[in-house]
Tab-separated table of N, CA and C in Angstrom:
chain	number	residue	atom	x	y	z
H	244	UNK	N	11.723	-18.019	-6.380
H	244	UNK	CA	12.591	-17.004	-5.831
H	244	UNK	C	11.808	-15.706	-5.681
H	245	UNK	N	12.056	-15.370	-4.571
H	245	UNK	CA	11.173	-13.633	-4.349
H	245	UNK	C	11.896	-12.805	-4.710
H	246	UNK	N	11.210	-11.779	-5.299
H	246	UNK	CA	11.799	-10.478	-5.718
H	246	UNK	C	12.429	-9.885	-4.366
H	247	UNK	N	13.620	-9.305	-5.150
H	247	UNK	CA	14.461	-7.994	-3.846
H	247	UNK	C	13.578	-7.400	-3.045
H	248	UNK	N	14.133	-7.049	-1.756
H	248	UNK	CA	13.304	-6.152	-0.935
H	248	UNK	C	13.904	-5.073	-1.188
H	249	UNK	N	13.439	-3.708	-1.431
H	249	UNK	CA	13.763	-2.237	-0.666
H	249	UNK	C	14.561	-2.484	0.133
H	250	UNK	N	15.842	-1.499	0.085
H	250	UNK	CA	16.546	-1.560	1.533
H	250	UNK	C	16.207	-0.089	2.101
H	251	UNK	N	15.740	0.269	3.356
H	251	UNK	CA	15.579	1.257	3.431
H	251	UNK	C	15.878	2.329	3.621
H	252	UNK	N	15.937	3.583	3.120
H	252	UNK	CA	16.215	4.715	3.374
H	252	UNK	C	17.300	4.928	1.774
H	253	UNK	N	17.054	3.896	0.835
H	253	UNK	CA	17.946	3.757	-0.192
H	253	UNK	C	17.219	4.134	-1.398
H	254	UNK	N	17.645	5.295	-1.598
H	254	UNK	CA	17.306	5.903	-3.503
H	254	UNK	C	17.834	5.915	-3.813
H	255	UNK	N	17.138	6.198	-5.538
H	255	UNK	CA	18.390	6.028	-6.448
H	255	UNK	C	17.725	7.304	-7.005
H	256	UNK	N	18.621	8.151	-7.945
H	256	UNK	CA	18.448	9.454	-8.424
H	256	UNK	C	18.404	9.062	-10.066
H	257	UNK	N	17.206	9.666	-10.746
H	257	UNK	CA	16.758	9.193	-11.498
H	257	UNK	C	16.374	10.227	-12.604
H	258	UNK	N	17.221	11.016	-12.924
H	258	UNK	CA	16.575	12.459	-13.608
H	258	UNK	C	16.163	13.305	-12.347
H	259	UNK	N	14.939	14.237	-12.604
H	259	UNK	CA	14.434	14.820	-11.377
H	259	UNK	C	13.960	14.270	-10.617
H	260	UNK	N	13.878	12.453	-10.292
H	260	UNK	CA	13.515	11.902	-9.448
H	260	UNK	C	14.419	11.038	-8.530
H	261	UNK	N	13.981	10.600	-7.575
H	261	UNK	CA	14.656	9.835	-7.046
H	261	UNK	C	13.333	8.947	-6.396
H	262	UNK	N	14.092	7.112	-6.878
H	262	UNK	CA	13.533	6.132	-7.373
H	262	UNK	C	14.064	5.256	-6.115
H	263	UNK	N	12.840	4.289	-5.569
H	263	UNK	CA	13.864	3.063	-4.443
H	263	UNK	C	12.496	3.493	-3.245
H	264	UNK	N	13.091	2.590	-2.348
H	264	UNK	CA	12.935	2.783	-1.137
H	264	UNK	C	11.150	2.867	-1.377
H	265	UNK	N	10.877	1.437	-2.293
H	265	UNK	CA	9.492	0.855	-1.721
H	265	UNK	C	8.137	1.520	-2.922
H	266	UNK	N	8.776	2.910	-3.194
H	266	UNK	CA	8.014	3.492	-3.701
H	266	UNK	C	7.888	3.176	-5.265
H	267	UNK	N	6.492	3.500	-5.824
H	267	UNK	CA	6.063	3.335	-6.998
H	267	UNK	C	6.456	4.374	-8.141
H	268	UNK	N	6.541	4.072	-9.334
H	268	UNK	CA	7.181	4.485	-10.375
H	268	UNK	C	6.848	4.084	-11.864
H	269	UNK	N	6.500	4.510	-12.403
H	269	UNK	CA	6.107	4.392	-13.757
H	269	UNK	C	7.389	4.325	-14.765
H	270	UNK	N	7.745	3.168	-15.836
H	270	UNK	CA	8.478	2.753	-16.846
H	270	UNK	C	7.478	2.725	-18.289
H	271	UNK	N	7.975	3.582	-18.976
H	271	UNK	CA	6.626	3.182	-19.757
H	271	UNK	C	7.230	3.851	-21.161
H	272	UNK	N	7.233	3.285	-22.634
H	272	UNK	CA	7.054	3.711	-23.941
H	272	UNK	C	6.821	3.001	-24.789
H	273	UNK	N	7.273	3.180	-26.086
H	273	UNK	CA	7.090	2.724	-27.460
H	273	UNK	C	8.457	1.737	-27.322
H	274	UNK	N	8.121	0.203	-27.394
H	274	UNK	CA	8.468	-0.954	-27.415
H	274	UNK	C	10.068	-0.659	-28.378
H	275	UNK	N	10.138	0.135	-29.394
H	275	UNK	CA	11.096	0.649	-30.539
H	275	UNK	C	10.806	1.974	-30.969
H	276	UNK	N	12.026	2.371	-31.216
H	276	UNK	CA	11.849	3.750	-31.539
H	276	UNK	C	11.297	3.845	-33.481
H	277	UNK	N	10.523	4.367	-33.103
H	277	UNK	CA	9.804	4.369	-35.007
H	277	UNK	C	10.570	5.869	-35.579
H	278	UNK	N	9.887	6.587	-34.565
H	278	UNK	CA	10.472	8.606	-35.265
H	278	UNK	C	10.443	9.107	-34.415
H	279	UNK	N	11.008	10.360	-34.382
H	279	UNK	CA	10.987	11.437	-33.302
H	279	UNK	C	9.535	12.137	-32.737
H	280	UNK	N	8.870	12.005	-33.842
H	280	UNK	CA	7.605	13.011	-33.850
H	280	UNK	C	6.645	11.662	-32.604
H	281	UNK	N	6.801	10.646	-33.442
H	281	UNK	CA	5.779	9.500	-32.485
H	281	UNK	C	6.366	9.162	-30.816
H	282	UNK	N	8.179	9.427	-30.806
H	282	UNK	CA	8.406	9.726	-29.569
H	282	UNK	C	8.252	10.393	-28.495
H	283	UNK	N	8.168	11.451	-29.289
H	283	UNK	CA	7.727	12.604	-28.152
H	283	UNK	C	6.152	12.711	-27.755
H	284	UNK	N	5.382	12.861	-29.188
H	284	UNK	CA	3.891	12.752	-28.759
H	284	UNK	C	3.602	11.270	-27.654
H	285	UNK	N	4.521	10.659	-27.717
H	285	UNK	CA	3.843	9.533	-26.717
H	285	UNK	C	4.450	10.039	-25.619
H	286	UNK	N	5.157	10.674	-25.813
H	286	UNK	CA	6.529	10.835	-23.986
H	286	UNK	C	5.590	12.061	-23.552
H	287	UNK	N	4.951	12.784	-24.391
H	287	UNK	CA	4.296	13.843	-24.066
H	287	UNK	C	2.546	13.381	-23.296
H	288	UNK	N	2.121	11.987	-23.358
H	288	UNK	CA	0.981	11.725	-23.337
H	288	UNK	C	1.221	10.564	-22.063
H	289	UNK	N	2.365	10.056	-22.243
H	289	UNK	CA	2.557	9.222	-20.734
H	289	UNK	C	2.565	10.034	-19.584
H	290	UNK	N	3.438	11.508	-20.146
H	290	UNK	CA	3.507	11.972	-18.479
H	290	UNK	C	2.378	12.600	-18.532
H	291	UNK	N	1.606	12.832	-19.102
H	291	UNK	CA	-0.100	13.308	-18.674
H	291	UNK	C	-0.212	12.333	-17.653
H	292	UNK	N	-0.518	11.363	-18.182
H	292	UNK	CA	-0.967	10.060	-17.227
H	292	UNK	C	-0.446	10.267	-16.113
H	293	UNK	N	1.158	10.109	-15.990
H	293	UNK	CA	2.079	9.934	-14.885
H	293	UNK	C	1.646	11.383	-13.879
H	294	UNK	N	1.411	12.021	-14.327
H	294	UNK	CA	1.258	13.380	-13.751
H	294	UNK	C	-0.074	13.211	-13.077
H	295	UNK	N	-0.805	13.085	-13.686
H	295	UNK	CA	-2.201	13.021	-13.526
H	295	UNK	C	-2.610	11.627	-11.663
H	296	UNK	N	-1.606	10.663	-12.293
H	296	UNK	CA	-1.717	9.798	-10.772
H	296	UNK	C	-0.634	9.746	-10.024
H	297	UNK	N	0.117	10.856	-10.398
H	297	UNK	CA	1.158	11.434	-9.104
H	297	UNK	C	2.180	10.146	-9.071
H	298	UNK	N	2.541	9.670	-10.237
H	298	UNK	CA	3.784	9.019	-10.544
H	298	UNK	C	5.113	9.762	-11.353
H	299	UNK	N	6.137	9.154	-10.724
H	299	UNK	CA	7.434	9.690	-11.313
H	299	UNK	C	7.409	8.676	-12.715
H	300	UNK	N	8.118	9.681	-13.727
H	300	UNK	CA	7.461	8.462	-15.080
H	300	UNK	C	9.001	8.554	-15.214
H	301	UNK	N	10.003	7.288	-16.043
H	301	UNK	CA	10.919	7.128	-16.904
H	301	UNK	C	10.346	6.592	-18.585
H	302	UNK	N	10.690	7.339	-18.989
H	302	UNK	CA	10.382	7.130	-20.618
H	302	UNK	C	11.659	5.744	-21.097
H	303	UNK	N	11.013	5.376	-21.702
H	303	UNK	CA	11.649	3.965	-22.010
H	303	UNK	C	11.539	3.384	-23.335
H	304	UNK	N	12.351	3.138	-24.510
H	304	UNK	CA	12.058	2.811	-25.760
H	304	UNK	C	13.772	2.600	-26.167
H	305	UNK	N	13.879	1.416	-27.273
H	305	UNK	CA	14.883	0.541	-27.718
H	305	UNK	C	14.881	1.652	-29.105
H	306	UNK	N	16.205	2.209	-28.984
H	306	UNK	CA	16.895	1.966	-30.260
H	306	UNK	C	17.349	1.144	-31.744
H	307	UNK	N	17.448	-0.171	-30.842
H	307	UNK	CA	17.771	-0.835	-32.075
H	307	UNK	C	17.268	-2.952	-30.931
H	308	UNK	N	16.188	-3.322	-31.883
H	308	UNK	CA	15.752	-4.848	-30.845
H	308	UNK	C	16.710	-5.590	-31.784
H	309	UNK	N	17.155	-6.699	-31.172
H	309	UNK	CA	18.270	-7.266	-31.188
H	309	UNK	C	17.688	-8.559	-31.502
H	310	UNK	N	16.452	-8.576	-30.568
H	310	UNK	CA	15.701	-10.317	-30.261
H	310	UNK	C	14.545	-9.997	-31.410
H	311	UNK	N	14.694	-9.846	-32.822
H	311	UNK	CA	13.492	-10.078	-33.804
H	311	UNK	C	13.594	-11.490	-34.348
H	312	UNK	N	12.396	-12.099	-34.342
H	312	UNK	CA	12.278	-13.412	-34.887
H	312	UNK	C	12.428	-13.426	-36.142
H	313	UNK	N	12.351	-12.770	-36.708
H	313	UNK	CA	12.366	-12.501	-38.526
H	313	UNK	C	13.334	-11.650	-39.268
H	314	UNK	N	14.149	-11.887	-39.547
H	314	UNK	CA	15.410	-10.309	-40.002
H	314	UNK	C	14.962	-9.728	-40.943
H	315	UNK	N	13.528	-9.443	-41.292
H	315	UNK	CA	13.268	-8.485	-41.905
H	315	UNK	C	12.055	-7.699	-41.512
H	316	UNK	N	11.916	-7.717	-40.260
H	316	UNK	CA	11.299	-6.712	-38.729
H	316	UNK	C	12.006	-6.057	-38.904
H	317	UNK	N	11.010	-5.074	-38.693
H	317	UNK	CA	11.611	-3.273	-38.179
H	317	UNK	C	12.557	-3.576	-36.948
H	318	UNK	N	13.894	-3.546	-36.964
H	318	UNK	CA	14.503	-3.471	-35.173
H	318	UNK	C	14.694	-1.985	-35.209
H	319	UNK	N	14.534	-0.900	-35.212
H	319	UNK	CA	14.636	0.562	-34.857
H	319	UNK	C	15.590	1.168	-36.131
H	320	UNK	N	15.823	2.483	-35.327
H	320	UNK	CA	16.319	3.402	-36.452
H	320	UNK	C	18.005	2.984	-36.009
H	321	UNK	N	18.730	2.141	-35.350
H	321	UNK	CA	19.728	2.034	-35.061
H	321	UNK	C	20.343	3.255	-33.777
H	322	UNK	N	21.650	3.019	-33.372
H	322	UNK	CA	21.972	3.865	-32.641
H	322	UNK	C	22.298	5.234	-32.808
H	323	UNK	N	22.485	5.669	-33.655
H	323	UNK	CA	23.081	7.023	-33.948
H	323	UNK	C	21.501	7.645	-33.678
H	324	UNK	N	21.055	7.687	-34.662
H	324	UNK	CA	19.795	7.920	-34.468
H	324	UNK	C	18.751	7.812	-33.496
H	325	UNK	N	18.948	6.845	-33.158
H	325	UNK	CA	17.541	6.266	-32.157
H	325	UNK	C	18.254	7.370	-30.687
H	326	UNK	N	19.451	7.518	-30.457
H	326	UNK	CA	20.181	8.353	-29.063
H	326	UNK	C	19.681	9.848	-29.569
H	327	UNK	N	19.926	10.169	-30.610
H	327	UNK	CA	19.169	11.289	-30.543
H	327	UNK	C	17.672	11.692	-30.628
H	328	UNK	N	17.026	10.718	-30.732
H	328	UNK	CA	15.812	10.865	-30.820
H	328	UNK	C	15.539	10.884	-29.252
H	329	UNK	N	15.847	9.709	-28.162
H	329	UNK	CA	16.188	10.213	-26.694
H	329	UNK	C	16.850	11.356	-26.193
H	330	UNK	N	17.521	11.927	-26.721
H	330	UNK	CA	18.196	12.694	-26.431
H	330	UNK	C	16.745	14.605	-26.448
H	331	UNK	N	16.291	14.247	-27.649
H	331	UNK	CA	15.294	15.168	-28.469
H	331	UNK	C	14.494	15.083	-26.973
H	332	UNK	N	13.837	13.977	-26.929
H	332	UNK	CA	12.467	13.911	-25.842
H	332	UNK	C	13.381	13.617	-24.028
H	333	UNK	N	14.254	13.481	-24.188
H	333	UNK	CA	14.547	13.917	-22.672
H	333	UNK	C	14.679	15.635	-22.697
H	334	UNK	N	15.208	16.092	-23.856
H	334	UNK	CA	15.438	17.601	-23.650
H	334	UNK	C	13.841	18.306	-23.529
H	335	UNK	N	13.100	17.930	-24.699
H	335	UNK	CA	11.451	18.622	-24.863
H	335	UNK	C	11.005	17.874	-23.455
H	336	UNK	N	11.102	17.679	-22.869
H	336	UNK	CA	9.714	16.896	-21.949
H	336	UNK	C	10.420	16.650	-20.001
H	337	UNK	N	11.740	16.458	-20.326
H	337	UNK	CA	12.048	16.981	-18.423
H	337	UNK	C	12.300	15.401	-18.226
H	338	UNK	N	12.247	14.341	-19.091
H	338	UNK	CA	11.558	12.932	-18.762
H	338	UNK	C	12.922	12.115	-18.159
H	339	UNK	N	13.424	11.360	-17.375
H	339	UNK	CA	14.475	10.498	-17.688
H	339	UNK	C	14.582	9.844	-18.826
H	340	UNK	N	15.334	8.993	-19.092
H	340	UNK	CA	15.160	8.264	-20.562
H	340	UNK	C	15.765	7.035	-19.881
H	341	UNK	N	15.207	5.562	-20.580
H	341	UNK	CA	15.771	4.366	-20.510
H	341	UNK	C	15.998	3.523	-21.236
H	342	UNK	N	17.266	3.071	-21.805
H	342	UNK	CA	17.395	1.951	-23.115
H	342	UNK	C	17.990	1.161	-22.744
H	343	UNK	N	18.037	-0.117	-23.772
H	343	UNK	CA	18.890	-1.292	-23.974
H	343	UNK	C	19.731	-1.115	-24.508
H	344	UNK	N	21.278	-1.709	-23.897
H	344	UNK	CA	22.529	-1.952	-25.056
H	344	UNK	C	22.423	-3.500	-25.511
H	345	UNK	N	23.099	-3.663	-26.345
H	345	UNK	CA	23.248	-4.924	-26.717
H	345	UNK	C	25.307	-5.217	-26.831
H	346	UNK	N	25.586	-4.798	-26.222
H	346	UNK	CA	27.352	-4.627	-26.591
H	346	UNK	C	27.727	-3.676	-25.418
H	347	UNK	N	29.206	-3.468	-25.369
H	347	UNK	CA	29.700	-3.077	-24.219
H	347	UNK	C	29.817	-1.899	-24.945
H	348	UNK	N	30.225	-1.690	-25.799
H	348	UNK	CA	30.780	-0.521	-27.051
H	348	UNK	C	29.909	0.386	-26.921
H	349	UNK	N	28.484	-0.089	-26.725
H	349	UNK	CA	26.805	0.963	-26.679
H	349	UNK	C	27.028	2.007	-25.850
H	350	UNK	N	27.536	0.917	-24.773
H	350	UNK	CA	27.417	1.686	-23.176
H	350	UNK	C	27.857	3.107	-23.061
H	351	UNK	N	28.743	3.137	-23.461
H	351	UNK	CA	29.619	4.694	-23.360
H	351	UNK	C	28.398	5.699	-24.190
H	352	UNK	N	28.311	5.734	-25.352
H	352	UNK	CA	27.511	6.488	-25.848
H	352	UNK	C	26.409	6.411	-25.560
H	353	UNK	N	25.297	5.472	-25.230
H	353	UNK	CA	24.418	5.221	-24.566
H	353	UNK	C	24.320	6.283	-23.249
H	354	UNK	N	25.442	6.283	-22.691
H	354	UNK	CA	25.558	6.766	-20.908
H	354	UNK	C	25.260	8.355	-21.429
H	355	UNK	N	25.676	8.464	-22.514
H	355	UNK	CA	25.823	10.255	-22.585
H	355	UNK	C	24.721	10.677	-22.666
H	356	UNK	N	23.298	9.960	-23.242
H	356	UNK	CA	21.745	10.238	-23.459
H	356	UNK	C	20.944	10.064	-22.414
H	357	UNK	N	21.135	8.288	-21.839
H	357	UNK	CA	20.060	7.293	-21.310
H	357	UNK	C	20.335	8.081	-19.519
H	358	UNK	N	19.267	7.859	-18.823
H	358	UNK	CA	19.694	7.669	-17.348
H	358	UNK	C	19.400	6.558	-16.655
H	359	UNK	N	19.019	5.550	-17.522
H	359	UNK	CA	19.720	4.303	-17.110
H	359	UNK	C	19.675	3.502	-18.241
H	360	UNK	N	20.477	2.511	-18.030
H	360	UNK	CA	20.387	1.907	-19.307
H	360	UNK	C	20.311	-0.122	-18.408
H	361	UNK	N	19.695	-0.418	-19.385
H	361	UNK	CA	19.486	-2.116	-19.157
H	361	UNK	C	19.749	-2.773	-20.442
């Protein structure tokens, strides 16, 4: 099966960006959220990058992983926490933010931080 085409002349608004229509885009963080301090220094060091090759960056990192093979893996700092820690580095850094829910219940509070959520 082939991936979607672009339809054209179709963006999507994405924080200060707007995303679609063919063009390239950077998704990029820390796999789980560990701390605030390691969030931001990385959200602060991607958009170097992103900046640097003239990409729109979305910052991207899980709150809480759901899919650990072992239940006694780190899955994140949970939700309360882990939304404000997005919340922290979308405010310091200009960045969109992107997380996973795992529940419908997430979504709402999720929506109030994330600008998109998967």
């Amino acid at each position: 099966m082939s991936p979607p085409r672009p339809v054209a002349g179709r963006r999507v608004p994405c924080g200060p960006h707007e995303l679609g229509d063919g063009s390239l885009f950077l998704i990029a963080g820390p796999d789980v959220l560990e701390s605030a301090d390691l969030a931001r220094r990385t959200a602060d060091r991607l958009s170097d990058i992103a900046e640097r090759l003239s990409l729109p960056l979305v910052f991207k990192s899980s709150y809480l992983k759901a899919n650990r093979s072992s239940g006694s893996a780190y899955a994140g700092p949970g939700m309360a926490a882990g939304l404000e820690i997005l919340r922290q580095v979308k405010e310091a850094t200009g960045l969109p933010v992107l997380t996973d829910v795992h529940s419908v219940e997430e979504v709402g509070p999720a929506s109030e931080v994330a600008d998109v959520l998967q």
